[in-house]
XYZ file of C-alpha atoms in Angstrom:
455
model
C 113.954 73.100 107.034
C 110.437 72.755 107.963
C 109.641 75.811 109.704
C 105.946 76.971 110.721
C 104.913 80.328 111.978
C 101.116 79.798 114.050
C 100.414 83.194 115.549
C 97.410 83.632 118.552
C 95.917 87.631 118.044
C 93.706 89.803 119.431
C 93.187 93.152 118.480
C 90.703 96.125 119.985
C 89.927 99.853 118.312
C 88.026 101.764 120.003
C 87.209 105.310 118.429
C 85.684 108.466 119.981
C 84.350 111.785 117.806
C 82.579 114.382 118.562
C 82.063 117.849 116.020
C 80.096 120.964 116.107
C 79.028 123.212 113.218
C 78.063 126.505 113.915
C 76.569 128.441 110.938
C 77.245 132.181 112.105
C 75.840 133.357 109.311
C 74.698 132.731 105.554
C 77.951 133.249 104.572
C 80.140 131.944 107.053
C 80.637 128.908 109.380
C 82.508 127.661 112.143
C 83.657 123.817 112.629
C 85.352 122.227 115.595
C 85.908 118.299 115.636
C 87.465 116.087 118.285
C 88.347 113.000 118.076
C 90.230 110.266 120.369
C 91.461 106.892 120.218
C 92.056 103.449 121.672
C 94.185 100.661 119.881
C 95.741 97.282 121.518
C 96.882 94.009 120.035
C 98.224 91.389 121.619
C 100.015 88.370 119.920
C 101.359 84.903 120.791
C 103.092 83.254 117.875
C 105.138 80.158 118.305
C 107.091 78.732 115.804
C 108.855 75.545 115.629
C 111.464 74.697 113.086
C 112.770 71.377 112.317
C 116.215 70.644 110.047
C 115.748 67.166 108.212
C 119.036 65.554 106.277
C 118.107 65.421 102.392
C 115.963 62.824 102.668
C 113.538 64.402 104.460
C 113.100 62.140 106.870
C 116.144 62.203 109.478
C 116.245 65.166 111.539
C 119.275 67.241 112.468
C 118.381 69.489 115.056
C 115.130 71.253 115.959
C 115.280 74.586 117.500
C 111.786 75.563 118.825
C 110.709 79.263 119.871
C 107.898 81.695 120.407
C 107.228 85.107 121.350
C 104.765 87.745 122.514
C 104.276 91.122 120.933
C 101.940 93.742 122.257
C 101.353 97.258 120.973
C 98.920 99.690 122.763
C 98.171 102.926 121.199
C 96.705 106.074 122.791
C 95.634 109.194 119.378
C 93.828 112.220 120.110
C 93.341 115.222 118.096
C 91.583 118.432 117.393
C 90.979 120.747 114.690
C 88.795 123.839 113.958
C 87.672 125.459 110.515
C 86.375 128.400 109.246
C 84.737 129.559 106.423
C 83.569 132.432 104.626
C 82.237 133.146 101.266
C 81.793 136.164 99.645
C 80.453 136.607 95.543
C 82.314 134.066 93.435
C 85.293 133.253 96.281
C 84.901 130.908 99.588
C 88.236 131.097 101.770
C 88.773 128.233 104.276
C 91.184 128.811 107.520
C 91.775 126.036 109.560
C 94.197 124.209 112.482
C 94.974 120.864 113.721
C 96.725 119.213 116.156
C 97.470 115.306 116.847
C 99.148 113.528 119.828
C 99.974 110.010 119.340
C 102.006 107.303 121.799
C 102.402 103.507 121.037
C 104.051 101.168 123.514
C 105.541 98.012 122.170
C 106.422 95.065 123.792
C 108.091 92.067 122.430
C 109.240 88.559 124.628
C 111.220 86.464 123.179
C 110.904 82.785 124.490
C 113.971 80.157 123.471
C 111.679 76.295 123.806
C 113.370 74.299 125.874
C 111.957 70.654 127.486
C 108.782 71.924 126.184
C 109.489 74.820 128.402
C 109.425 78.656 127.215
C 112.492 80.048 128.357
C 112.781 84.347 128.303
C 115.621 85.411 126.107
C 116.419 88.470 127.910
C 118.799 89.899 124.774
C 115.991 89.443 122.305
C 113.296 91.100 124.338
C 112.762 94.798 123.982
C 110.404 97.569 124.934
C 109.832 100.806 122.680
C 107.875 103.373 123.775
C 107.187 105.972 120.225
C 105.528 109.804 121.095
C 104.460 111.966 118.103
C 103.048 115.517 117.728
C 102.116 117.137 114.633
C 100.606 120.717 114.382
C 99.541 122.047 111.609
C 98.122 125.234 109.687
C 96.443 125.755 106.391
C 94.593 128.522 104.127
C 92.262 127.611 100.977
C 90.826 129.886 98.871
C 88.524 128.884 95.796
C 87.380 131.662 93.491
C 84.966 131.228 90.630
C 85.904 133.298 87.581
C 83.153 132.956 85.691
C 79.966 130.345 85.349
C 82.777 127.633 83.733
C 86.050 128.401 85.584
C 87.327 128.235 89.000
C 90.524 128.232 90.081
C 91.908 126.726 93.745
C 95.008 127.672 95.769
C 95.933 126.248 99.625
C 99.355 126.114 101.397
C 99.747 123.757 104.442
C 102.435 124.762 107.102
C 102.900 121.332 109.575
C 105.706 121.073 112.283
C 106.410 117.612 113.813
C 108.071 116.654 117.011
C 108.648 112.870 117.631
C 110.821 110.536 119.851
C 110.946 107.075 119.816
C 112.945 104.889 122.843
C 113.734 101.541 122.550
C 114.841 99.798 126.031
C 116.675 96.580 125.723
C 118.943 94.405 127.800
C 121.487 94.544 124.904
C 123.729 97.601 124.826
C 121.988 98.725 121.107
C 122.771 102.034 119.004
C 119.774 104.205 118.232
C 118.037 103.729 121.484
C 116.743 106.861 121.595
C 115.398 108.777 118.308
C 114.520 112.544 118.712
C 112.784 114.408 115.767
C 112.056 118.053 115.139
C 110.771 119.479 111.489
C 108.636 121.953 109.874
C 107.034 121.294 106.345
C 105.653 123.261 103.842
C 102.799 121.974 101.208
C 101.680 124.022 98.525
C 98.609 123.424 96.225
C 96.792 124.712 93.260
C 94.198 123.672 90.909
C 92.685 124.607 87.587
C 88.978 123.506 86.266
C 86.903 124.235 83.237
C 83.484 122.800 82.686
C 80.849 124.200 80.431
C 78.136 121.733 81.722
C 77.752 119.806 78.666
C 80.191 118.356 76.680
C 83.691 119.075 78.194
C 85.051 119.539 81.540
C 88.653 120.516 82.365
C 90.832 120.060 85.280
C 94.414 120.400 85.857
C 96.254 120.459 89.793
C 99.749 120.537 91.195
C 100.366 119.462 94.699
C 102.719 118.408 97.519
C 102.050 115.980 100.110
C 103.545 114.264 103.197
C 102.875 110.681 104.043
C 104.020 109.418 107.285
C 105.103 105.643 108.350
C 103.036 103.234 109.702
C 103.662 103.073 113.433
C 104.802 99.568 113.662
C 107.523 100.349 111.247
C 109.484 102.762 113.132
C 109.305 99.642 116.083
C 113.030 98.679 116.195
C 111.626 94.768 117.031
C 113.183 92.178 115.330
C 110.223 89.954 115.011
C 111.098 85.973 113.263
C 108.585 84.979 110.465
C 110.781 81.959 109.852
C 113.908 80.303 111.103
C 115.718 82.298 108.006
C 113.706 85.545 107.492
C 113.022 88.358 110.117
C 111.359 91.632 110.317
C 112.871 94.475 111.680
C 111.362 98.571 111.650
C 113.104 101.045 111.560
C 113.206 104.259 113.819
C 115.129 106.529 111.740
C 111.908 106.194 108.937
C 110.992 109.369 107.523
C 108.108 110.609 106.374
C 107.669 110.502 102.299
C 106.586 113.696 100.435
C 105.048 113.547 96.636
C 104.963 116.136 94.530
C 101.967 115.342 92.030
C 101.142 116.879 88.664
C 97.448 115.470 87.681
C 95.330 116.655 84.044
C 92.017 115.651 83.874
C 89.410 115.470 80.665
C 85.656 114.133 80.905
C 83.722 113.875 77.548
C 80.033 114.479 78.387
C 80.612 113.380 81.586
C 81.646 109.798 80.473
C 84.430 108.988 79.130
C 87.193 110.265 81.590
C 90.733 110.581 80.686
C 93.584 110.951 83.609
C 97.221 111.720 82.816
C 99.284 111.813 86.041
C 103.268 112.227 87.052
C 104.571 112.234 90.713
C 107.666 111.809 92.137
C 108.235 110.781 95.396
C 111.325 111.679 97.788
C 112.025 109.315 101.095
C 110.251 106.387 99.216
C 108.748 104.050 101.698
C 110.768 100.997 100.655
C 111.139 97.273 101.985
C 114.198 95.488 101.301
C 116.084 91.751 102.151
C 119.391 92.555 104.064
C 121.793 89.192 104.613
C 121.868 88.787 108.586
C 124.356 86.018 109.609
C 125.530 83.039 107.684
C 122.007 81.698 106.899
C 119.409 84.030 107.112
C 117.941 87.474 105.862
C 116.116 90.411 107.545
C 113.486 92.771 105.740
C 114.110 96.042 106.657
C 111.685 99.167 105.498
C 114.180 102.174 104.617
C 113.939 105.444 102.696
C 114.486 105.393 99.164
C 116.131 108.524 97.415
C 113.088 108.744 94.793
C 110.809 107.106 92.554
C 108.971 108.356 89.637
C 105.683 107.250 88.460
C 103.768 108.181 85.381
C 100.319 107.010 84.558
C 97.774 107.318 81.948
C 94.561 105.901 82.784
C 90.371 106.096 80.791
C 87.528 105.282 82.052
C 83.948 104.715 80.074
C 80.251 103.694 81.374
C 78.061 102.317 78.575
C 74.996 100.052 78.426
C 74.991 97.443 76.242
C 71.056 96.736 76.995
C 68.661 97.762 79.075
C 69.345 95.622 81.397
C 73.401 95.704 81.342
C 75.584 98.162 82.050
C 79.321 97.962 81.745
C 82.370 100.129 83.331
C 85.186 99.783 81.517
C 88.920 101.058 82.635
C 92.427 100.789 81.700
C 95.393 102.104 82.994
C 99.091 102.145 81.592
C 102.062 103.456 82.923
C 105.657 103.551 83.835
C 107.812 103.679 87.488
C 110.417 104.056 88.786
C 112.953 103.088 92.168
C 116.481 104.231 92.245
C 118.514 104.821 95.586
C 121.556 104.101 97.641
C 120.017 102.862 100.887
C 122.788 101.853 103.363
C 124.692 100.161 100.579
C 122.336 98.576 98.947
C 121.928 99.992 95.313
C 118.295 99.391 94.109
C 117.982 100.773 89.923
C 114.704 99.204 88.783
C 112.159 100.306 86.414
C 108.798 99.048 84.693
C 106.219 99.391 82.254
C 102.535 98.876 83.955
C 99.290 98.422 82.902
C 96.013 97.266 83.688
C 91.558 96.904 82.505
C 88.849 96.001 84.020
C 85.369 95.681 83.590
C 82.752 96.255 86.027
C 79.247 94.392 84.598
C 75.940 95.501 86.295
C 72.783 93.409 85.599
C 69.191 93.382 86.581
C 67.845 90.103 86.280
C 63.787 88.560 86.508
C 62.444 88.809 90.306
C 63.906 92.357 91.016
C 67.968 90.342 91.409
C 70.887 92.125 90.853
C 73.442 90.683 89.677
C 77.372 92.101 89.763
C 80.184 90.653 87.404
C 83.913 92.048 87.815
C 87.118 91.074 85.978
C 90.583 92.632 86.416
C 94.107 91.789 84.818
C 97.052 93.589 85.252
C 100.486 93.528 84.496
C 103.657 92.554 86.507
C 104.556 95.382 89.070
C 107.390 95.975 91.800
C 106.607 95.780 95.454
C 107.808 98.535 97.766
C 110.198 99.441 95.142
C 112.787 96.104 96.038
C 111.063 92.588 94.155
C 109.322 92.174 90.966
C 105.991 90.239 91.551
C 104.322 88.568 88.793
C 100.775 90.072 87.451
C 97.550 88.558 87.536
C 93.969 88.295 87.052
C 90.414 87.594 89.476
C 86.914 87.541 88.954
C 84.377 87.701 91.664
C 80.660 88.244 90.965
C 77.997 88.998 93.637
C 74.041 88.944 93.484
C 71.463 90.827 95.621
C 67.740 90.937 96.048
C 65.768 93.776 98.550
C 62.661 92.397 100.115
C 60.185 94.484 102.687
C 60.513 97.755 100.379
C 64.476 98.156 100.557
C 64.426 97.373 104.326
C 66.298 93.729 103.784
C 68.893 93.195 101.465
C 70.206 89.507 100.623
C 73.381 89.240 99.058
C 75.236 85.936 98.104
C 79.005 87.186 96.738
C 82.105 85.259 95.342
C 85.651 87.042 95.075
C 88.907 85.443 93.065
C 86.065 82.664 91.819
C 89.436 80.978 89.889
C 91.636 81.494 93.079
C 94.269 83.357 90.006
C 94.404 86.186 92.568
C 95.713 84.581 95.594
C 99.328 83.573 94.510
C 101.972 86.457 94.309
C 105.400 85.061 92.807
C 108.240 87.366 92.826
C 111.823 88.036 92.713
C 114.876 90.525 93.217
C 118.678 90.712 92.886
C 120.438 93.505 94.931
C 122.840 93.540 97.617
C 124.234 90.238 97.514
C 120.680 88.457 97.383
C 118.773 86.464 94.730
C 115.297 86.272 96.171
C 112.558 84.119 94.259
C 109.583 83.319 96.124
C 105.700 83.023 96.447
C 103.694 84.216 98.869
C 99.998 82.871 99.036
C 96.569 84.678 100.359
C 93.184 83.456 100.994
C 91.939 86.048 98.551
C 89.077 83.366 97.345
C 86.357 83.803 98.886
C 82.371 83.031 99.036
C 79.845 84.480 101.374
C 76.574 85.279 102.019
C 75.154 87.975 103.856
C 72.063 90.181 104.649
C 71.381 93.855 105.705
C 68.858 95.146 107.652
C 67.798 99.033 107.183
C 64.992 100.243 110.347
C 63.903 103.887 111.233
C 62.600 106.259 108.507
C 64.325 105.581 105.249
C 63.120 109.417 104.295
C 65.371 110.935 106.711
C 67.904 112.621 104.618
C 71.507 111.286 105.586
C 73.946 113.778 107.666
C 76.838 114.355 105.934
C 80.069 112.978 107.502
C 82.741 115.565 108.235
C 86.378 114.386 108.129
C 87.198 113.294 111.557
C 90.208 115.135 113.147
C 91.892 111.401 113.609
C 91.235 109.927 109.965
C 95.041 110.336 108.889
C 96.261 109.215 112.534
C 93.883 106.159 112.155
C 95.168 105.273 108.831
C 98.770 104.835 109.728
C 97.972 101.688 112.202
C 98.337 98.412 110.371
C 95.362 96.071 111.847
């Protein structure tokens, strides 16, 4: 089979924010932000696939397609804080509240006589609404001039429902949601401003799915493989347990353990005689432990070095619709991070990273690897211009991700490739008064919303 997937994309994002601070006194303030948004992509792919007899040469059949997918996504949201601080504690009150909808539409176009011809039981429409509010108290009190302590709890409620119209007669057309979570927080820190700082935090989080992946679209990326979302994905909540020691404020030292319920997974399902479908589901849980230290040092005046390593173990274990996934690995990972200042006022950037094997979205293995990039840059006109020439995966050792899985009845051993090498040059020009101190940015009210659509 020679089968080739050449997709035709647009894509527009249009953001809108607007927030006021109002400092009602010298101990307490009063911020409102607002934010709204604009997202639409529209895509063309066609893809023609060819079946050739073993030698290559004679062909069997050909079975040409194509199709169009559009989403369009309206997000606004609003949220308003308050705080007040009294001797040694500062308590923060706030609300929020988000309103998303995406529409999604997907033709599906059989080629016939060089003709696209709609395939009316492969096209779909699905419409998704979501609406989260939430609530949340922090209070930090200082207990003396070297330790603080931190506590917050989080109450959000969600309401969601996503439709999916079809010419097909299709189960889970229509997907109602209704929950309320709760997310609890607390923090330790000690730091005597000198040679040892302290920190220690336990916390629960919710992370919600990517939009696109609650589409119920079954979208081809070859005559044998498919994607399909799913609109029964739920959210993902981690419960994380961090310690934290810095040495002279160097030499940091991170031990971390989370575990994560509804694990956003992505996993090959068989679909007819010939072909397979990747699927995102919830996995019951996966566990991940890390230990990870970090150290700046110059090694002359004119070179300075950040050095990191991280090790670690994770992992994936669920039942998800019959497919049993068990797997487990050991992690790790350096880098180093060189800074140099060369003749002529150039500086010069030098980066390597190598890390270990890993397991993508908790379904393949995928074989480590390594990069280097490098980058050099020169100011002219006081700091006004800034020339840059940069290089990233130099080697191309980065671009090549080779992996492979047994579950469910599938062997899967593949390679996908990237364009991850890359050189460029650029330049940056800074006008106005570079004195003018720079405003602060507040966290927009649709930073979490925004994050959630995949470009």
């Amino acid at each position: 089979l020679k089968s080739e997937t050449i997709l035709d994309k647009e894509s527009s994002n249009y953001n809108f924010n607007i927030n006021h601070k109002w400092d009602i006194s010298e101990t307490s303030e009063l911020s409102s932000d607002f934010s709204f948004g604009k997202f639409g992509s529209q895509g063309n792919t066609y893809q023609p696939n060819t079946f050739f007899e073993a030698d290559g040469t004679t062909v069997i059949s050909v079975s040409d397609n194509a199709f169009d997918s559009d989403t369009y996504i309206d997000l606004w949201s609003a949220k308003a804080d308050y705080e007040k601080e009294w001797e040694g504690v500062t308590l923060s009150l706030g609300g929020k509240y988000s309103s998303i909808k995406t529409d999604n539409q997907f033709d599906f176009f059989n080629i016939e006589g060089g003709e696209p011809i709609l395939d009316q039981s492969r096209s779909n429409d699905f419409t998704y609404e979501e609406k989260v509010s939430a609530g949340y108290a922090i209070a930090d009190i200082k207990l003396n001039s070297s330790m603080s302590i931190s506590g917050g709890f989080r109450v959000e409620n969600t309401a969601s429902r996503g439709k999916l119209e079809s010419a097909q007669e299709l189960e889970n057309n229509d997907v109602k949601r209704n929950y309320t979570n709760f997310f609890p927080s607390i923090s330790w820190s000690y730091n005597n401003e000198k040679n040892h700082a302290f920190s220690a935090s336990i916390g629960r989080r919710i992370t919600r799915p990517n939009y696109q992946n609650l589409n119920p679209f079954i979208t081809p990326l070859s005559e044998l493989t498919a994607w399909q979302g799913n609109p029964f994905l739920s959210p993902s909540y981690t419960m994380n347990y961090q310690v934290t020691y810095a040495f002279k404020k160097k030499l940091t030292i991170t031990n971390s353990y989370s575990e994560i319920s509804d694990f956003f997974s992505t996993i090959f399902e068989i679909s007819g005689d010939q072909s397979n479908i990747l699927v995102p589901r919830n996995m019951e849980k996966s566990r991940n432990y890390s230990l990870s230290i970090s150290y700046p040092f110059n090694i002359a005046d004119f070179w300075e070095v950040i050095a990191f390593a991280n090790a670690g173990y994770r992992s994936y274990a669920g039942d998800l619709e019959g497919t049993v996934i068990d797997l487990e690995i050991n992690t790790w990972s350096f880098s180093v991070q060189n800074g140099f200042t060369l003749p002529y006022g150039i500086k010069m950037d030098l980066s390597y990273r190598n890390y270990s094997d890993w397991i993508w979205r908790g379904s393949v293995r995928v074989k480590g690897n390594q990069r280097l990039d490098f980058g050099f840059r020169k100011s002219f006109l006081s700091g006004q211009l800034e020339v840059r020439i940069t290089g990233s995966d130099v080697f191309r050792t980065d671009s090549d991700y080779f992996y492979n899985g047994q579950y469910g009845g599938i062997a899967v051993d593949g390679v996908r490739s990237f364009d991850n090498q890359r050189f460029g040059a650029g330049a940056t020009w800074n006008f106005g008064n570079q004195k003018l101190k720079k405003m602060r940015r507040a966290k927009g009210a649709m930073d979490d919303e925004l994050r959630r659509i995949e470009q």
